[in-house]
Short mmCIF file of C-alpha atoms and ligand atoms in Angstrom, two decimals:
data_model
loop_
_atom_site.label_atom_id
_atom_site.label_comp_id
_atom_site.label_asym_id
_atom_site.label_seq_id
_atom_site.Cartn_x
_atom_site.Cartn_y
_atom_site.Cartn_z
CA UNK A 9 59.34 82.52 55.89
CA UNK A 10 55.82 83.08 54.93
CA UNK A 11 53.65 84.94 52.11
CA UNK A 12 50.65 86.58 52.82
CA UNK A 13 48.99 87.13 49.62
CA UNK A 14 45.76 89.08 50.52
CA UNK A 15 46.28 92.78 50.01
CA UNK A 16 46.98 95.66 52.38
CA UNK A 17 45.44 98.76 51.90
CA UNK A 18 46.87 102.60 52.74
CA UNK A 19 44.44 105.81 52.59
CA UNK A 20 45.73 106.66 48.78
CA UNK A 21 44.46 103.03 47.77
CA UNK A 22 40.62 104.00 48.67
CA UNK A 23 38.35 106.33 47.87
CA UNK A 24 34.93 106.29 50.17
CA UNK A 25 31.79 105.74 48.13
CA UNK A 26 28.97 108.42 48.40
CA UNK A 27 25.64 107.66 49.42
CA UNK A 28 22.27 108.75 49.13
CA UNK A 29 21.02 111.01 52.13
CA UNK A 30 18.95 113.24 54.08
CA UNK A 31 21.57 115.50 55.48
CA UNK A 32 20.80 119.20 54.65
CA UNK A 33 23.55 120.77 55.92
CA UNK A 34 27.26 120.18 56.86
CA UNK A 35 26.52 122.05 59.93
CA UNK A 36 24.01 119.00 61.09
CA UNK A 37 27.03 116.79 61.25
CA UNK A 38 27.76 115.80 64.97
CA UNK A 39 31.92 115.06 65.54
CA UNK A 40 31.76 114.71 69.29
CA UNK A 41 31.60 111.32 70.24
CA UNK A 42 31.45 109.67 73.80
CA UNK A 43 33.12 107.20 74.94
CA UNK A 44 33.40 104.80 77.90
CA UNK A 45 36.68 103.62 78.87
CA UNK A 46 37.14 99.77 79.45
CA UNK A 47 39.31 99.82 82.23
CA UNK A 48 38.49 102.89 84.13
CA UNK A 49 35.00 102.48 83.00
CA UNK A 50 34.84 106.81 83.15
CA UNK A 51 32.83 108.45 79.88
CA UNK A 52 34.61 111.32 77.46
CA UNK A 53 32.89 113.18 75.23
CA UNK A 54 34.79 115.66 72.51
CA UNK A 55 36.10 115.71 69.24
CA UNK A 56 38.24 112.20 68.73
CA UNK A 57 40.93 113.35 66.89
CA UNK A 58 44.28 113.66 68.75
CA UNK A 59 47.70 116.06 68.22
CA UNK A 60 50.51 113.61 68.07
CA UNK A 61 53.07 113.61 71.28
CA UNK A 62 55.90 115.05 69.12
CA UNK A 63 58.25 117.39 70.67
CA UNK A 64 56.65 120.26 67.70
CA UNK A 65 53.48 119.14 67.75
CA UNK A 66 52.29 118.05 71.03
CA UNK A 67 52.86 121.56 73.18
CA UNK A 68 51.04 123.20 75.68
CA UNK A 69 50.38 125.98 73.29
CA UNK A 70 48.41 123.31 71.02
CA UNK A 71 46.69 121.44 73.75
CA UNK A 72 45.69 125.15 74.95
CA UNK A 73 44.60 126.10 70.98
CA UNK A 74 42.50 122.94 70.21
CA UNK A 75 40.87 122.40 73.36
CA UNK A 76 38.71 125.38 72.49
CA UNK A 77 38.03 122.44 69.41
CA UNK A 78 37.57 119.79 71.62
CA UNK A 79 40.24 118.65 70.33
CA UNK A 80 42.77 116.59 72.74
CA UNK A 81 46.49 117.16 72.43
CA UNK A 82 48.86 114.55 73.74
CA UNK A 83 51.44 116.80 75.12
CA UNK A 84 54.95 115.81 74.76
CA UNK A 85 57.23 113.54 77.39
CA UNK A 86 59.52 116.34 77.34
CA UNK A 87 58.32 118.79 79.63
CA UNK A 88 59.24 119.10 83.36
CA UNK A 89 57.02 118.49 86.07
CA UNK A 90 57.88 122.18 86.95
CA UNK A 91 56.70 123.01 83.27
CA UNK A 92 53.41 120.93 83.42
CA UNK A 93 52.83 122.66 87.11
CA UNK A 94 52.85 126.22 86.15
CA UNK A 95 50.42 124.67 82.86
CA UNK A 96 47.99 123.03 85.29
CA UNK A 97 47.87 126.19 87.20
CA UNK A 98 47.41 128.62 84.29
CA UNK A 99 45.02 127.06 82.24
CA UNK A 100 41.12 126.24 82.76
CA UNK A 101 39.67 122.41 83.72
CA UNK A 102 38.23 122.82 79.84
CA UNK A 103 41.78 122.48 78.62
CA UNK A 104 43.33 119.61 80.77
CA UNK A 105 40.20 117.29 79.67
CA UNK A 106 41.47 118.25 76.25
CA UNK A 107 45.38 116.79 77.51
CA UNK A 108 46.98 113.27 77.62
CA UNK A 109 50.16 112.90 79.32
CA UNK A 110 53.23 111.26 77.35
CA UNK A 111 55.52 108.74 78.42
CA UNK A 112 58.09 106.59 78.02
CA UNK A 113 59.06 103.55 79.67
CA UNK A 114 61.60 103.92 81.88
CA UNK A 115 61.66 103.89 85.59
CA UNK A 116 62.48 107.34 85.36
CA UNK A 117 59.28 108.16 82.80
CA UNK A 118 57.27 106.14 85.35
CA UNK A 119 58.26 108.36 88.85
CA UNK A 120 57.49 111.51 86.25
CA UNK A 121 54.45 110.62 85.15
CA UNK A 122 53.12 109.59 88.63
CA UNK A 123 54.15 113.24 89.56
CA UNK A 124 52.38 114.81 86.57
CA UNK A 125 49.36 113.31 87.17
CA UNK A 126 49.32 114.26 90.78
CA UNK A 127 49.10 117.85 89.88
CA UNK A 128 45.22 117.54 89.00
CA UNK A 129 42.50 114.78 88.70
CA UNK A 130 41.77 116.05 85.38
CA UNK A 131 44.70 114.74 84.22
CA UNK A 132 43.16 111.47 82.85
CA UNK A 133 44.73 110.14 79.96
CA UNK A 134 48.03 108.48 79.67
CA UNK A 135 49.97 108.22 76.85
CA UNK A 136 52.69 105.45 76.68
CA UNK A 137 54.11 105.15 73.39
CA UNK A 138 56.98 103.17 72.17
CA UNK A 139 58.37 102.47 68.56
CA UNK A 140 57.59 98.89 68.63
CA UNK A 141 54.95 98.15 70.79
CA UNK A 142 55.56 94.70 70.36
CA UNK A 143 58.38 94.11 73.38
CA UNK A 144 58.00 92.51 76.64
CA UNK A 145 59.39 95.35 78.08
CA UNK A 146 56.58 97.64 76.77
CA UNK A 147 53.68 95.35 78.02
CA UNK A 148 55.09 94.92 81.68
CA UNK A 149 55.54 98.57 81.47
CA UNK A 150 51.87 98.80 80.50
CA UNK A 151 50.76 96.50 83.37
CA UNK A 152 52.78 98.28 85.99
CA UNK A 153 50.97 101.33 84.92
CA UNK A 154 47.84 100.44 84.68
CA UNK A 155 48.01 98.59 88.18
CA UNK A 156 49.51 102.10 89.13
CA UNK A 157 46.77 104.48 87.51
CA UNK A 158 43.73 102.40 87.87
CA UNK A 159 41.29 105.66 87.31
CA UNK A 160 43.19 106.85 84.69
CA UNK A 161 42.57 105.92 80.51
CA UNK A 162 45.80 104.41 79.20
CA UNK A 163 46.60 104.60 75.51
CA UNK A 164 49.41 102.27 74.24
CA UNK A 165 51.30 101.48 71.38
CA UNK A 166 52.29 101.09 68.55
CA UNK A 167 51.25 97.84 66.85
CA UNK A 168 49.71 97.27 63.99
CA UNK A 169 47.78 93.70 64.53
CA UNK A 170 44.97 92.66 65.95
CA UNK A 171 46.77 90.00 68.29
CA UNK A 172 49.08 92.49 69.72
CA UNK A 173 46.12 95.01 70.24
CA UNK A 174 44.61 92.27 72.01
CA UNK A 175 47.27 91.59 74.09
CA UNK A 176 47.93 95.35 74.94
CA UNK A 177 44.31 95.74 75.78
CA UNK A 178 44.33 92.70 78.47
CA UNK A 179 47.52 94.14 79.99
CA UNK A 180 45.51 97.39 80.78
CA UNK A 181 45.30 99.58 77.60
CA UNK A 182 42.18 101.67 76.77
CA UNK A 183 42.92 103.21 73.30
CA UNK A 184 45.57 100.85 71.54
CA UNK A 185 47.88 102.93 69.00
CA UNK A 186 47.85 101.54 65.84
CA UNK A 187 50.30 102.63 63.14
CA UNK A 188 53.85 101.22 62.49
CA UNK A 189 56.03 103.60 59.74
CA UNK A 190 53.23 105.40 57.91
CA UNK A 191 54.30 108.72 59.86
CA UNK A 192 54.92 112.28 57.80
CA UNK A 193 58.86 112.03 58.86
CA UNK A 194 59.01 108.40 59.93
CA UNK A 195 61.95 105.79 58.21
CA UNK A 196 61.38 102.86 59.85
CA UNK A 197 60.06 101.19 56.66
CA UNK A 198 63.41 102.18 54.37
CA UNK A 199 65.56 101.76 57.26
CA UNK A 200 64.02 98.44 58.18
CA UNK A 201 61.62 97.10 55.96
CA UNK A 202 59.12 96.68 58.63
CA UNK A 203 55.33 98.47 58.39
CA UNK A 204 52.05 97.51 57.52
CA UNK A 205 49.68 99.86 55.81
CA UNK A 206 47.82 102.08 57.63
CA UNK A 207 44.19 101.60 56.73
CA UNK A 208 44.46 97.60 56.65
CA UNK A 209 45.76 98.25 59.99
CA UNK A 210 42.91 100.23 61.60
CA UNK A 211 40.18 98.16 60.01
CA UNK A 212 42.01 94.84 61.67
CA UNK A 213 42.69 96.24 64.83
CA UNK A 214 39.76 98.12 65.22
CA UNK A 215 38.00 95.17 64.92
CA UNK A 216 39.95 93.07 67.45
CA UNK A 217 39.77 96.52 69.85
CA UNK A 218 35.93 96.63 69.56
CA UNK A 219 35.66 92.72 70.08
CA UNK A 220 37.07 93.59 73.62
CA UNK A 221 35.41 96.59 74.15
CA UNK A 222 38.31 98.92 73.69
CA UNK A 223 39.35 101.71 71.16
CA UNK A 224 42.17 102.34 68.55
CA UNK A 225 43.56 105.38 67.99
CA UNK A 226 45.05 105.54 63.83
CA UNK A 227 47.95 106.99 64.20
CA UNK A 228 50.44 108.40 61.35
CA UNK A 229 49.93 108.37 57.55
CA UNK A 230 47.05 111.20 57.50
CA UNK A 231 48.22 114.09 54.80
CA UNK A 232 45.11 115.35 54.28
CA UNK A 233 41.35 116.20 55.84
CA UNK A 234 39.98 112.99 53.62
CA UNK A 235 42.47 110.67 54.65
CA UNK A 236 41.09 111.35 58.46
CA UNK A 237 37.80 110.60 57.42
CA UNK A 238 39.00 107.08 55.32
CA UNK A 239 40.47 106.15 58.87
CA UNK A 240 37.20 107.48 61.31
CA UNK A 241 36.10 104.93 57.90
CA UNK A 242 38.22 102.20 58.74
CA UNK A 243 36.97 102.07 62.20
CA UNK A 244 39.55 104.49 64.20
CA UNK A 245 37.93 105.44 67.06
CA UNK A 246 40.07 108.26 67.65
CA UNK A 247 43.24 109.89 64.57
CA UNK A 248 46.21 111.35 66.04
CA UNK A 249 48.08 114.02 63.37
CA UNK A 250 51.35 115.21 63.08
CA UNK A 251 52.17 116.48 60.37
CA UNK A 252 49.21 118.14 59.68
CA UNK A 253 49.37 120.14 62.83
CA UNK A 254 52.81 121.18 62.52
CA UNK A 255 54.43 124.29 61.51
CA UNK A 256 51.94 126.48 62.35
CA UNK A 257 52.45 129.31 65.58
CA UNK A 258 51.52 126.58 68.50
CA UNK A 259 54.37 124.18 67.29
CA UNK A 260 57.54 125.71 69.33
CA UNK A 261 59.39 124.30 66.61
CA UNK A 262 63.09 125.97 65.62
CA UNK A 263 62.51 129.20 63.08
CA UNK A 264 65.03 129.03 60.11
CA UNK A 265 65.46 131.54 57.45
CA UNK A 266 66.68 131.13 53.83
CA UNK A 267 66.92 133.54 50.89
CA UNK A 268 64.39 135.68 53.38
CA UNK A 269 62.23 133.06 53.60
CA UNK A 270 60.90 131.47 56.93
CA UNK A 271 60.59 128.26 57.89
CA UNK A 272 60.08 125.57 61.14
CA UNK A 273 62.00 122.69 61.20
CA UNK A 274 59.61 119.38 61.99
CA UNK A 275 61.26 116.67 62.79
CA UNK A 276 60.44 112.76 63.75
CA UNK A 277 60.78 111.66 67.84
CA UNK A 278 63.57 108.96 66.19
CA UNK A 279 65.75 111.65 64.04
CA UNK A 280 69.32 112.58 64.54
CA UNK A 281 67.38 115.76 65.16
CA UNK A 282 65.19 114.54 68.19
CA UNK A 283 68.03 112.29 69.59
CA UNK A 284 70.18 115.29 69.28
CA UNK A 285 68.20 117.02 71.02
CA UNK A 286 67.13 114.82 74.11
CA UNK A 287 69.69 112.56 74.34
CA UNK A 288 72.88 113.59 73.58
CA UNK A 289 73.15 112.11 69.73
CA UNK A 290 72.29 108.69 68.19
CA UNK A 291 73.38 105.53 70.11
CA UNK A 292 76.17 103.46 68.33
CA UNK A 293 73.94 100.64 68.23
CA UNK A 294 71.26 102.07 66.62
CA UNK A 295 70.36 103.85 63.32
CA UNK A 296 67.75 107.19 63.01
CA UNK A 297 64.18 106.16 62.18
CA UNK A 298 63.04 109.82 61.13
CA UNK A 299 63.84 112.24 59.67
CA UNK A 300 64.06 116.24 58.99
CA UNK A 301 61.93 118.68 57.19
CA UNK A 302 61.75 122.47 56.24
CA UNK A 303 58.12 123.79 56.46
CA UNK A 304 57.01 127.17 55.32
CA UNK A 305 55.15 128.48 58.24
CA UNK A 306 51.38 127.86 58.19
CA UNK A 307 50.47 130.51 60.83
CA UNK A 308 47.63 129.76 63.76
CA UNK A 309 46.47 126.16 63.91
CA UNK A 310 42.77 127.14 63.97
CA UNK A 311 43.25 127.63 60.32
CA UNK A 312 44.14 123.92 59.44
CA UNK A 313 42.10 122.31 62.39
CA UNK A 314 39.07 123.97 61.04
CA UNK A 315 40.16 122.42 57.34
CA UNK A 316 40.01 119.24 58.78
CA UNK A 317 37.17 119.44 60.83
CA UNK A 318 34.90 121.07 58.05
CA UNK A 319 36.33 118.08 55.83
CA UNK A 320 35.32 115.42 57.94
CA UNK A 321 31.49 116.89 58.43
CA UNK A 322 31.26 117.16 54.65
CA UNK A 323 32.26 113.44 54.36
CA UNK A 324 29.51 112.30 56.75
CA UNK A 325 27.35 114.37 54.66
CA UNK A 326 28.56 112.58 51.35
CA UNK A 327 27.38 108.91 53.13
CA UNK A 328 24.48 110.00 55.06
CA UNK A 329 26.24 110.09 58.74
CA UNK A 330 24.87 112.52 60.85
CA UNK A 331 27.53 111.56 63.51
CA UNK A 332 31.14 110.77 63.21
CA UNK A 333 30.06 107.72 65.35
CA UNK A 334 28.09 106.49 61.80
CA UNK A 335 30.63 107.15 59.35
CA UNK A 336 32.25 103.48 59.86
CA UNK A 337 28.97 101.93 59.33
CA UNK A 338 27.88 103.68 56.29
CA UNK A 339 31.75 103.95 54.86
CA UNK A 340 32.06 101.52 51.42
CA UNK A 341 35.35 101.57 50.62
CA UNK A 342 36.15 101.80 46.76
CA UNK A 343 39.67 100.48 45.76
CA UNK A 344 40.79 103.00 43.20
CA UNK A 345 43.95 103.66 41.05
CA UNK A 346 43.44 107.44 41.02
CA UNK A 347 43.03 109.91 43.94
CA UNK A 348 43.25 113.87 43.39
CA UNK A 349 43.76 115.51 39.88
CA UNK A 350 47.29 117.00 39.81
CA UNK A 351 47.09 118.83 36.91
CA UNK A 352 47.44 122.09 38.36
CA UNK A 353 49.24 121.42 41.25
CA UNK A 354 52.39 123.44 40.01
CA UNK A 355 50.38 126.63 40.16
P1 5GP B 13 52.01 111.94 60.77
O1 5GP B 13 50.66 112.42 61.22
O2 5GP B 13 53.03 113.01 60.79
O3 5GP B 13 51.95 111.22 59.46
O4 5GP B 13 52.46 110.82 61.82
C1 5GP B 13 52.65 111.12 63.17
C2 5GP B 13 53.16 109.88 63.89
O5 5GP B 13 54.41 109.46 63.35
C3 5GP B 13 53.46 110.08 65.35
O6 5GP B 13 52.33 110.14 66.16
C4 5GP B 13 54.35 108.88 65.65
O7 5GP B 13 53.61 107.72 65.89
C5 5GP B 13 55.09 108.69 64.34
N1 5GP B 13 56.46 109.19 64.44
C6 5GP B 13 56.88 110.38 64.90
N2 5GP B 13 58.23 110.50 64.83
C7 5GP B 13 58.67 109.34 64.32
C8 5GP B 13 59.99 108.85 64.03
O8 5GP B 13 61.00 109.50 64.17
N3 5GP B 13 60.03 107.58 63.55
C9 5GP B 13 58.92 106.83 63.36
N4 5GP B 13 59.07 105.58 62.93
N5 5GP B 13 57.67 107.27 63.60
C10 5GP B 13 57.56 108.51 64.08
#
């Protein structure tokens, strides 16, 4: 057993420092980045902030809503090739640059995949996520696909070190996933103990990522607009949301009602809920690593994405970035003890 004594910081354990600048407007603030893709070596310009590949979240309905953002949703593994077909027919080339396609690591996932992606060569990105990112399994998985999809940009995860994203990045990831229990309805730090916090995280890994010309995506932990910009801070090239996206019209989610009130249940991919749902009920072996929420419904997305997005510009303006792309460089963090006044938050 071993200590590590240094400490570990999470988004409510910073504040970002203002600076002096010559921004005159929010408006002037530039959020599109571009980016060139290590393996592929293909360029992507847009918006870097990603909706998360959760069965509520991660619909076509979203990926249609926040393309017109340029905003990319990673749509969930769920779907059926049938599903995805009639979507790549229906929809414009603007939206399916906006799309990354889930899966999971099965021999199954990988036959599915291969068939998604043959439905259009705008189909780039690749989603491969896994709870622990950390398992053999996972990185041959990673290699097979990459060997598989050599044009395509692979995003893989989760881990939350700089080794691992190292490792990940040599076996053919673009855009390692970075975040390990710091999700909205994630247990896997009370059920296990296991975690690391989520902006210690993205400033390590970034910095291993970068060293090897690759990107992290931060992914989990963000509750609100100014914890997205402490992690586009941090060095997160790209922030994937969950619960910040959910519950609102795109989400598909299931509609409850109580005492005449309406709500969408939002649940995480490793609840009773999810397993319920996808596979039959909760292996034996295993115990739930999310769990179940009630949220009052938040109506269109457009709402919340342009609350974030208006959020983020007004930080750059705060440290004198007139593109996202400057924000790590000019981000001080401040460790504070204090973040928003809750006086009045009973009102
Ligand atoms: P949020 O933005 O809601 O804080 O975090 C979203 C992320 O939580 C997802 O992208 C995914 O990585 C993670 N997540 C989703 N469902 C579960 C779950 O059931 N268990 C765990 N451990 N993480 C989850």
């Amino acid at each position: 057993m071993r200590i590590e004594e240094d400490i570990k910081l999470g988004f409510k354990d910073v504040l970002i420092r203002p600076k002096r600048s010559t921004l005159k407007s929010r408006s002037d603030v530039e959020l599109q980045r571009e980016f060139t893709f290590k393996h592929p070596g293909c360029t992507w310009s847009g918006v870097p902030i990603i909706a998360a590949n959760m069965d509520t979240v991660g619909t076509f309905r979203m990926a249609e809503a926040l393309a017109s953002f340029d905003v990319v949703t990673a749509v969930h593994k769920h779907y059926t090739v049938e599903q995805w077909r009639a979507f790549v027919a229906r929809v414009p080339e603007s939206i399916l640059r906006h799309v990354m396609v889930s899966t999971g690591t099965s021999e199954a996932d990988f036959v599915k995949m291969k068939q998604i992606l043959a439905l259009s060569p705008l189909l780039t990105f690749i989603c491969i996520d896994v709870a622990n990112g950390y398992s053999e399994h996972f990185v041959n998985f990673l290699q097979k696909a990459r060997e598989a999809c050599p044009n395509n940009v692979i995003c893989a995860g989760n881990v939350v070190t700089g080794e691992m994203v190292e490792e990940l990045i040599l076996s053919g990831a673009d855009i390692v996933k970075v975040g390990i229990g710091p999700g909205s309805v994630c247990t896997t730090r009370v059920k296990t103990g296991v975690g690391y916090p989520q902006l210690s995280a993205v400033i390590e890994c970034a910095d291993a990522a970068h060293g090897l010309s690759g990107q992290i995506v931060s992914d989990g932990g963000c509750s609100v607009p100014g914890d997205v910009a402490k992690a586009f801070g941090g060095g997160a090239d790209f922030v994937m949301l969950g619960g910040m996206l959910a519950g609102h019209d795109e989400c598909e989610g299931t509609l409850v009602e109580e005492n005449g009130e309406k709500f969408m249940l939002f649940y995480g991919m490793s609840s009773e809920s999810a397993m319920n749902r996808h596979v039959g009920g909760v292996a034996q072996y295993r115990a739930a690593e999310g769990k179940t929420v009630r949220l009052p419904l938040r109506g269109p997305v457009e709402h919340s994405i342009r609350d974030i997005l208006g959020g983020l510009r007004s930080a750059c303006t705060y440290v004198g970035a007139s593109r996202l792309k400057e924000l790590t460089k000019r981000t001080t963090f401040i460790r504070v003890a204090e973040q928003e006044n809750q006086v009045f938050t009973q009102l």
